[in-house]
Coordinates of N, CA and C in Angstrom, one line a residue:
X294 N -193.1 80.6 -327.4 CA -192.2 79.5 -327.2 C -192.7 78.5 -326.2
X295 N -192.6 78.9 -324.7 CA -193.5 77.9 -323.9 C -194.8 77.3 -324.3
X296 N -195.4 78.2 -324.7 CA -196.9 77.8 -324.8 C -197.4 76.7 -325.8
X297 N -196.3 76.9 -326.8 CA -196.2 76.5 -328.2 C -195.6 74.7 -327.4
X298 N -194.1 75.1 -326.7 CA -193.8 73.8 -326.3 C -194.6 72.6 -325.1
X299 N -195.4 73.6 -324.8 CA -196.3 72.9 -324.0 C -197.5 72.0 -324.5
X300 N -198.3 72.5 -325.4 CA -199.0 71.7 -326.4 C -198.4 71.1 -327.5
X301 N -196.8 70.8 -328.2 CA -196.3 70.2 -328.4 C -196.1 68.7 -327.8
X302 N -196.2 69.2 -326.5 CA -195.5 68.3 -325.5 C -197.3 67.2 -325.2
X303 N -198.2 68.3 -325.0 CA -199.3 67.1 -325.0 C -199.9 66.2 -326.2
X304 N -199.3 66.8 -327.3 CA -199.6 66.2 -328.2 C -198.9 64.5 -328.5
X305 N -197.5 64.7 -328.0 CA -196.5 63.5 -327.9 C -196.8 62.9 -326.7
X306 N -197.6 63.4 -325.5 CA -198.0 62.6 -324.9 C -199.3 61.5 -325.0
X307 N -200.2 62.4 -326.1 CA -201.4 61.9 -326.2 C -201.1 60.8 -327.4
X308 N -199.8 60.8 -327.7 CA -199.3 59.7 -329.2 C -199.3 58.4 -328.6
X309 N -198.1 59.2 -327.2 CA -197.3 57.8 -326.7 C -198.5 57.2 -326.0
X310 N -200.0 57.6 -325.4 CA -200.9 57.0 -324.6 C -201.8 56.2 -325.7
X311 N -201.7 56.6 -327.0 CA -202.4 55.9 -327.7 C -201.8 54.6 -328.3
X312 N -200.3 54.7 -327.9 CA -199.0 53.5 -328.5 C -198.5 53.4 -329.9
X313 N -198.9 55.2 -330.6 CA -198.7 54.5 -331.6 C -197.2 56.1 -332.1
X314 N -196.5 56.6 -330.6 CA -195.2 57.5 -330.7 C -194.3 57.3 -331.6
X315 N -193.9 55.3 -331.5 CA -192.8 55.1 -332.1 C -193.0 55.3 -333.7
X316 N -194.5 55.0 -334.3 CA -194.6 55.2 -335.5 C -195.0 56.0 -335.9
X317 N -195.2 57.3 -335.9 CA -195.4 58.6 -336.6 C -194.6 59.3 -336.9
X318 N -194.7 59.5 -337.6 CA -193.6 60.7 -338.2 C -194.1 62.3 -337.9
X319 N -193.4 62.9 -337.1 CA -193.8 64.4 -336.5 C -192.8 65.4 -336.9
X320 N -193.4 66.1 -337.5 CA -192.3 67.5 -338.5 C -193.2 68.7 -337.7
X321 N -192.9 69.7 -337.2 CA -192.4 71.1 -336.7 C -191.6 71.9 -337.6
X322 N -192.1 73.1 -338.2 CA -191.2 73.5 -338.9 C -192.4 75.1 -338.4
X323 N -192.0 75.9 -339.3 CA -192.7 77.7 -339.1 C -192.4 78.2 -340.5
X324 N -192.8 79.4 -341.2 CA -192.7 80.0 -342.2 C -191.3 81.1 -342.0
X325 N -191.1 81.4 -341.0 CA -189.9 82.5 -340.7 C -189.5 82.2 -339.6
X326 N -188.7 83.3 -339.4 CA -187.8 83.3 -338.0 C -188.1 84.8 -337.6
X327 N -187.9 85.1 -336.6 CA -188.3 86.4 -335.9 C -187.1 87.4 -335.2
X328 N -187.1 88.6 -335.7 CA -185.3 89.1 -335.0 C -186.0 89.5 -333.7
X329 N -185.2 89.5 -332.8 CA -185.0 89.8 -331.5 C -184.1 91.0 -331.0
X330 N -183.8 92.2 -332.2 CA -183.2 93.2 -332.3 C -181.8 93.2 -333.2
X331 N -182.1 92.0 -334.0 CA -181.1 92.1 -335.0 C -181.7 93.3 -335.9
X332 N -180.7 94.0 -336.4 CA -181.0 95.1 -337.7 C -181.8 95.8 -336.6
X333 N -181.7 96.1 -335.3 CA -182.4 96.8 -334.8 C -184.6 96.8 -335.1
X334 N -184.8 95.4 -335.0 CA -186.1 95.1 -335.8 C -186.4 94.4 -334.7
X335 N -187.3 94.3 -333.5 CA -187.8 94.2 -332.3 C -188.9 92.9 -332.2
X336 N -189.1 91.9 -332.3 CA -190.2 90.9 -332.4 C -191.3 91.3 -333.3
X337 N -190.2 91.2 -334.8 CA -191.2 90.9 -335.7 C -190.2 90.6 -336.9
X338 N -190.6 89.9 -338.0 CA -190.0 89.4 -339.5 C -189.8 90.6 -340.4
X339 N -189.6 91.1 -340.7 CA -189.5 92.2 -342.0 C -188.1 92.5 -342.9
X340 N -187.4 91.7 -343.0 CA -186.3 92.0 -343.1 C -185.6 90.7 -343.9
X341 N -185.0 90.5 -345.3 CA -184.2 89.4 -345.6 C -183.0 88.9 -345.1
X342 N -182.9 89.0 -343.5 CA -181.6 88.8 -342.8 C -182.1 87.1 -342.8
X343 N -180.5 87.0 -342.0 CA -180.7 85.1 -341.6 C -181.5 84.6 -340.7
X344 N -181.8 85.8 -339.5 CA -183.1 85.2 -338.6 C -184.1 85.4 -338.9
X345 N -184.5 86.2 -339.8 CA -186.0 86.0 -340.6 C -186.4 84.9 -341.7
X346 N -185.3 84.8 -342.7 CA -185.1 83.7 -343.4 C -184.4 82.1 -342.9
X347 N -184.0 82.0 -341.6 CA -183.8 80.5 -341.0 C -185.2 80.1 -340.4
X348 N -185.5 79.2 -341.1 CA -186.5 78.5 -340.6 C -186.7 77.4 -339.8
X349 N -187.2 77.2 -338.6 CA -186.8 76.2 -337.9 C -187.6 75.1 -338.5
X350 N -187.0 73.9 -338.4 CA -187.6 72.1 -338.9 C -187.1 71.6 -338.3
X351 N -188.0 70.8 -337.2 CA -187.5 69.4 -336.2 C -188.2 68.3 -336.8
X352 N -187.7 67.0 -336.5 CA -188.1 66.0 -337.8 C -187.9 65.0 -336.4
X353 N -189.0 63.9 -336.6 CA -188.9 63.3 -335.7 C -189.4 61.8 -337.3
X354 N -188.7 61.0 -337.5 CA -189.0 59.9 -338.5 C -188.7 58.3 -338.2
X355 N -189.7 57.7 -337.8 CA -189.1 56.3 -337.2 C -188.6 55.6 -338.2
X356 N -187.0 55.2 -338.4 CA -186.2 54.0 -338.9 C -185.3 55.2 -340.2
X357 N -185.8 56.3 -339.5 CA -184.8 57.6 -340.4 C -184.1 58.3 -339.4
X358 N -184.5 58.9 -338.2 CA -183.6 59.5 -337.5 C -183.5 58.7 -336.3
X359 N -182.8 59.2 -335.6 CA -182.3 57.8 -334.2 C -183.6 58.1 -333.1
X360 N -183.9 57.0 -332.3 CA -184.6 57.2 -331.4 C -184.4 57.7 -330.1
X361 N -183.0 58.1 -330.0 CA -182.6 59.1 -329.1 C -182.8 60.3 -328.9
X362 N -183.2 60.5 -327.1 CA -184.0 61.8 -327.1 C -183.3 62.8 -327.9
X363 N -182.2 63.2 -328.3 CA -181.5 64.4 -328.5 C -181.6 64.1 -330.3
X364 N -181.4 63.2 -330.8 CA -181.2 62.9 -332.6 C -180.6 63.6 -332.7
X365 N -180.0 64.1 -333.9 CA -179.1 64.0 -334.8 C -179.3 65.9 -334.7
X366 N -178.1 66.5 -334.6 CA -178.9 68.2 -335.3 C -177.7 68.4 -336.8
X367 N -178.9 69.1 -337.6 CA -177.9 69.5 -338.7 C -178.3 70.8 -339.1
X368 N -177.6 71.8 -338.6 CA -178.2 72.9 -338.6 C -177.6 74.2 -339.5
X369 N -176.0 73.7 -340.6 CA -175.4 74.5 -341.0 C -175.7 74.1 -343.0
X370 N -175.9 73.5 -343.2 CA -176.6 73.4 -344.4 C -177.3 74.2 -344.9
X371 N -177.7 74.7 -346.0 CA -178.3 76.2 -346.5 C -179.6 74.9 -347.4
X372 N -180.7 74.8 -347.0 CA -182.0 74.8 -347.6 C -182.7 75.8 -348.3
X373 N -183.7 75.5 -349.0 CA -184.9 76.0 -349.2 C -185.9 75.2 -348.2
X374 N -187.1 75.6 -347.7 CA -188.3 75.0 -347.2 C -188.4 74.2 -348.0
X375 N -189.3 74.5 -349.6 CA -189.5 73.3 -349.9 C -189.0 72.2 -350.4
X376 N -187.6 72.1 -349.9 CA -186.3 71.0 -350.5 C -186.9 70.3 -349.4
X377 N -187.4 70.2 -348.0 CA -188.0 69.3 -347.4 C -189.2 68.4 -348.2
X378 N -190.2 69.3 -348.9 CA -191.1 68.4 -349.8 C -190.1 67.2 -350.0
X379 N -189.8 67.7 -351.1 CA -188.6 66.6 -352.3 C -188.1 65.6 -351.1
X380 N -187.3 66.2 -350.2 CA -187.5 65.1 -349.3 C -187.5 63.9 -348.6
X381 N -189.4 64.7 -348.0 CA -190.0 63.8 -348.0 C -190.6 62.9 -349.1
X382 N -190.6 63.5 -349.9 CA -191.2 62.4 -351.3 C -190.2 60.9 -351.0
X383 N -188.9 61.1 -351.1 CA -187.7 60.2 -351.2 C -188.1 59.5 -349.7
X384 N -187.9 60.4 -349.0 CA -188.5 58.9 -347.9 C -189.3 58.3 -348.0
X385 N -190.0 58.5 -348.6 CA -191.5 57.9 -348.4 C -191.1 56.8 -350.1
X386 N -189.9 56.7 -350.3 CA -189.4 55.6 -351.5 C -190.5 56.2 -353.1
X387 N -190.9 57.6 -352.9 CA -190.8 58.2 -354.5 C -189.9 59.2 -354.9
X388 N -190.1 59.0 -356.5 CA -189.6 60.1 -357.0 C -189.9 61.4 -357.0
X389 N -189.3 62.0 -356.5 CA -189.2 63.6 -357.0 C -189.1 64.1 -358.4
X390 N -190.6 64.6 -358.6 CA -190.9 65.0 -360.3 C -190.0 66.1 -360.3
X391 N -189.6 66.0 -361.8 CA -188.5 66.5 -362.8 C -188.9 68.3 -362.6
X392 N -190.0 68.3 -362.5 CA -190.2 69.8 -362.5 C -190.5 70.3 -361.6
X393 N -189.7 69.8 -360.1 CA -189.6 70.8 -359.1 C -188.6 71.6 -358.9
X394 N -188.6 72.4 -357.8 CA -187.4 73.2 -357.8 C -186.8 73.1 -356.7
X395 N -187.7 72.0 -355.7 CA -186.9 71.2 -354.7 C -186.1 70.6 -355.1
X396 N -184.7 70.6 -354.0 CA -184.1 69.6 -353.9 C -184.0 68.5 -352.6
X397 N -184.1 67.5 -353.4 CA -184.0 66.4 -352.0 C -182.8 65.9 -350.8
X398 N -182.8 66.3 -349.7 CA -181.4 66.4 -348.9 C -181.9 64.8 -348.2
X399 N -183.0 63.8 -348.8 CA -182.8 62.7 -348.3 C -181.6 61.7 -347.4
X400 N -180.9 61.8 -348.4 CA -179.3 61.4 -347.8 C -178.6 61.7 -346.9
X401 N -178.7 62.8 -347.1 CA -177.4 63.7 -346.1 C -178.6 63.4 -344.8
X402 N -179.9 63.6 -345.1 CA -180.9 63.8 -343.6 C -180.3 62.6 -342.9
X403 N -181.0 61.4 -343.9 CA -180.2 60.2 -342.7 C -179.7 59.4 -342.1
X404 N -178.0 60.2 -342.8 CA -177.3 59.5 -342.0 C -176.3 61.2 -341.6
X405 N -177.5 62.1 -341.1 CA -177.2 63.1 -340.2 C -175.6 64.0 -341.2
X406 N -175.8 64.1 -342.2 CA -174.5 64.7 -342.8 C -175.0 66.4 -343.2
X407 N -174.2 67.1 -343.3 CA -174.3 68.3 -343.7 C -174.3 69.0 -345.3
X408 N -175.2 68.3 -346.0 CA -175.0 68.6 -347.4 C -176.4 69.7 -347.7
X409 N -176.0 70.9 -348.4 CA -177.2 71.3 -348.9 C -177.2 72.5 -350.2
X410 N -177.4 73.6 -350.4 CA -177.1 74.1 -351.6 C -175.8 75.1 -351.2
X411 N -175.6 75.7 -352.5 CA -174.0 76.2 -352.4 C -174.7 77.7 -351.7
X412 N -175.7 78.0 -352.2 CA -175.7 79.5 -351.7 C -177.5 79.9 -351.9
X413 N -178.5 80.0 -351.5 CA -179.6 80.4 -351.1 C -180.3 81.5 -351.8
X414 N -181.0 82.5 -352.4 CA -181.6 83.8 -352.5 C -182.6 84.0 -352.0
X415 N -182.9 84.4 -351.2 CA -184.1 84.8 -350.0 C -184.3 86.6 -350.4
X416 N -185.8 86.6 -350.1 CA -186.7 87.7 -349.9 C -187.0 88.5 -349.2
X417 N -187.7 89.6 -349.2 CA -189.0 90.4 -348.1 C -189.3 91.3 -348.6
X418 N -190.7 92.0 -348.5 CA -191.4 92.5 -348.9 C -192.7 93.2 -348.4
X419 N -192.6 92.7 -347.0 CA -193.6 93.0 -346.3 C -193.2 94.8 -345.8
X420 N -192.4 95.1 -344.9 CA -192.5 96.5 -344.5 C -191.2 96.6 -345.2
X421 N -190.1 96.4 -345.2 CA -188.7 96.2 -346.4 C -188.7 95.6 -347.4
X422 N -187.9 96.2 -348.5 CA -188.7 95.6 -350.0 C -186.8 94.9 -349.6
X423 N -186.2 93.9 -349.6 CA -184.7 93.4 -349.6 C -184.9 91.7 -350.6
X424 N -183.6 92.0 -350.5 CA -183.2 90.7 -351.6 C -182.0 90.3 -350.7
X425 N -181.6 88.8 -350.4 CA -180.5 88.9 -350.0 C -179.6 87.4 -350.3
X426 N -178.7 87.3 -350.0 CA -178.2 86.2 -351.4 C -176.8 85.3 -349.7
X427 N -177.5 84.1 -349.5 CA -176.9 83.4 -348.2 C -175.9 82.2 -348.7
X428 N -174.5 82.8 -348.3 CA -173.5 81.9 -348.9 C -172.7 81.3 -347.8
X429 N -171.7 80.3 -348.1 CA -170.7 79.7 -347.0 C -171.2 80.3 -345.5
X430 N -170.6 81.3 -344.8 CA -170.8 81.3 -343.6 C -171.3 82.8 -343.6
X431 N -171.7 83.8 -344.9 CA -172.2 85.2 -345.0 C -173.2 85.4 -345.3
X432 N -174.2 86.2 -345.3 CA -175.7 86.8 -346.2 C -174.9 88.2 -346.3
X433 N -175.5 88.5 -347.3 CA -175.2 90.1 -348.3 C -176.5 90.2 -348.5
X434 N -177.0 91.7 -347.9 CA -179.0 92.0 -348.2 C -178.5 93.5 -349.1
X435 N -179.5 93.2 -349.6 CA -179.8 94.8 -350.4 C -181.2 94.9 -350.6
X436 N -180.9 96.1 -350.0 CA -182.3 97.1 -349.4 C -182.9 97.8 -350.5
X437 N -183.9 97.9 -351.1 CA -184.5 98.6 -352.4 C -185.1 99.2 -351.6
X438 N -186.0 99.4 -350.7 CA -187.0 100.6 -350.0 C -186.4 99.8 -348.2
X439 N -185.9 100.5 -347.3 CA -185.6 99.9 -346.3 C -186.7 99.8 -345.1
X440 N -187.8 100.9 -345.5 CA -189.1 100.8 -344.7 C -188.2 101.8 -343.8
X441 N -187.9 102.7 -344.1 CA -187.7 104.1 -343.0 C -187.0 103.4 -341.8
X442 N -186.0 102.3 -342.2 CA -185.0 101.9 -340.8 C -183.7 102.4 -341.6
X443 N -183.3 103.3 -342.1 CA -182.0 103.6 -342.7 C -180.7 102.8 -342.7
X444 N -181.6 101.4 -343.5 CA -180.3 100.3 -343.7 C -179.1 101.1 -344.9
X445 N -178.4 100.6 -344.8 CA -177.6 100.8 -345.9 C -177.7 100.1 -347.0
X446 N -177.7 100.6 -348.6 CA -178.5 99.7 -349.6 C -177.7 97.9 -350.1
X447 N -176.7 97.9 -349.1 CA -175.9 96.7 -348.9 C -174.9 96.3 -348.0
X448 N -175.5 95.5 -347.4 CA -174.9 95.1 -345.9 C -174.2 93.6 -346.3
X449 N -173.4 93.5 -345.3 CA -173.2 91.9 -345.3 C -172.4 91.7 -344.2
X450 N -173.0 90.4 -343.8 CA -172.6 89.8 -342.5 C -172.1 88.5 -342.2
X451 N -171.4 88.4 -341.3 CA -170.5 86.9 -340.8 C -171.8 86.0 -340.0
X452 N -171.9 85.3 -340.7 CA -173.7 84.6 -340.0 C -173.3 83.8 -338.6
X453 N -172.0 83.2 -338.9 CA -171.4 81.9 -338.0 C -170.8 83.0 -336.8
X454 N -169.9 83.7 -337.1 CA -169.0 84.5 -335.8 C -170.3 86.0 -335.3
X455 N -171.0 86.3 -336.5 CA -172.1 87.7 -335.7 C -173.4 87.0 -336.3
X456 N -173.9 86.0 -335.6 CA -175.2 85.7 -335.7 C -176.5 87.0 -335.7
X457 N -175.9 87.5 -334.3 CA -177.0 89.1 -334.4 C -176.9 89.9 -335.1
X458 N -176.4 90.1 -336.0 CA -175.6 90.7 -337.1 C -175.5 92.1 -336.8
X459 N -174.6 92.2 -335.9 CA -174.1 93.3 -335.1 C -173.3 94.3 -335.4
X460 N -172.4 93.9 -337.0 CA -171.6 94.1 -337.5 C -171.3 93.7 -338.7
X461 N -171.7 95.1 -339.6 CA -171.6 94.8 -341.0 C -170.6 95.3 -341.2
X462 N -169.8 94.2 -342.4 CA -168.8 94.1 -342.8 C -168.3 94.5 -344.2

């Protein structure tokens, strides 16, 4: 985290020293999210829960998001990663080809609204083989091989009130 935000941080300074901060467009995003002892799973991904499958995206876009230090957060919307592609395509004033499976949240992005899909299906397969299916404010995972953490072969959790998912329901 620090280390990460610290060369972040020189990189936005080496922008603003070149003069050209206000016009770049700077996206931050990661492939996973990491539990921190959610599902009892210690700093690392393995698992189709919500903090392995939330993926963080900060979007920094001149004459799309506000120039205020804080912008806009929209953080309750159910994406795919590559619904950012599609997107971006749309900002950048093209079309989004017919045969993607992106969808473009252009709109909602900005003018900062909360629009995105009705419900998500997310994976894993690395040490847990899970499937898990992310709706309104719940994920439901089902465990086909649990990787010897004796999940139950279907869990489901309150994402918004047990973020840690502390308590399956």
């Amino acid at each position: 985290g620090r280390h990460a935000d610290e060369h972040i941080g020189q990189m936005l300074d080496a922008l603003a020293n070149e003069g050209v901060l206000d016009d770049t467009v700077i996206i931050i995003s990661g492939d996973h999210g990491e539990n921190l002892g959610e599902l009892n799973i210690y700093g690392d991904h393995q698992t189709a829960d919500q903090i392995t499958s939330r993926v963080p995206l900060i979007v920094k876009w001149p004459g799309v998001t506000p120039s205020t230090k804080a912008g806009p957060r929209v953080d309750r919307a159910l994406h795919y990663h590559f619904d950012f592609a599609a997107t971006m395509i749309e900002l950048l004033g093209e079309k989004v080809p017919e045969n993607w499976d992106g969808k473009s949240f252009a709109d909602a992005f900005k003018n900062s609204r909360e629009a995105g899909r009705e419900f998500l299906v997310v994976s894993q397969g690395a040490w847990s083989c899970q499937r898990a299916v992310r709706f309104d404010d719940y994920i439901t995972i089902r465990s086909y091989h649990d990787g010897y953490h004796n999940f139950p072969d279907i869990m489901l959790f309150d994402a918004k009130s047990d973020p840690h998912e502390q308590h399956d329901l």
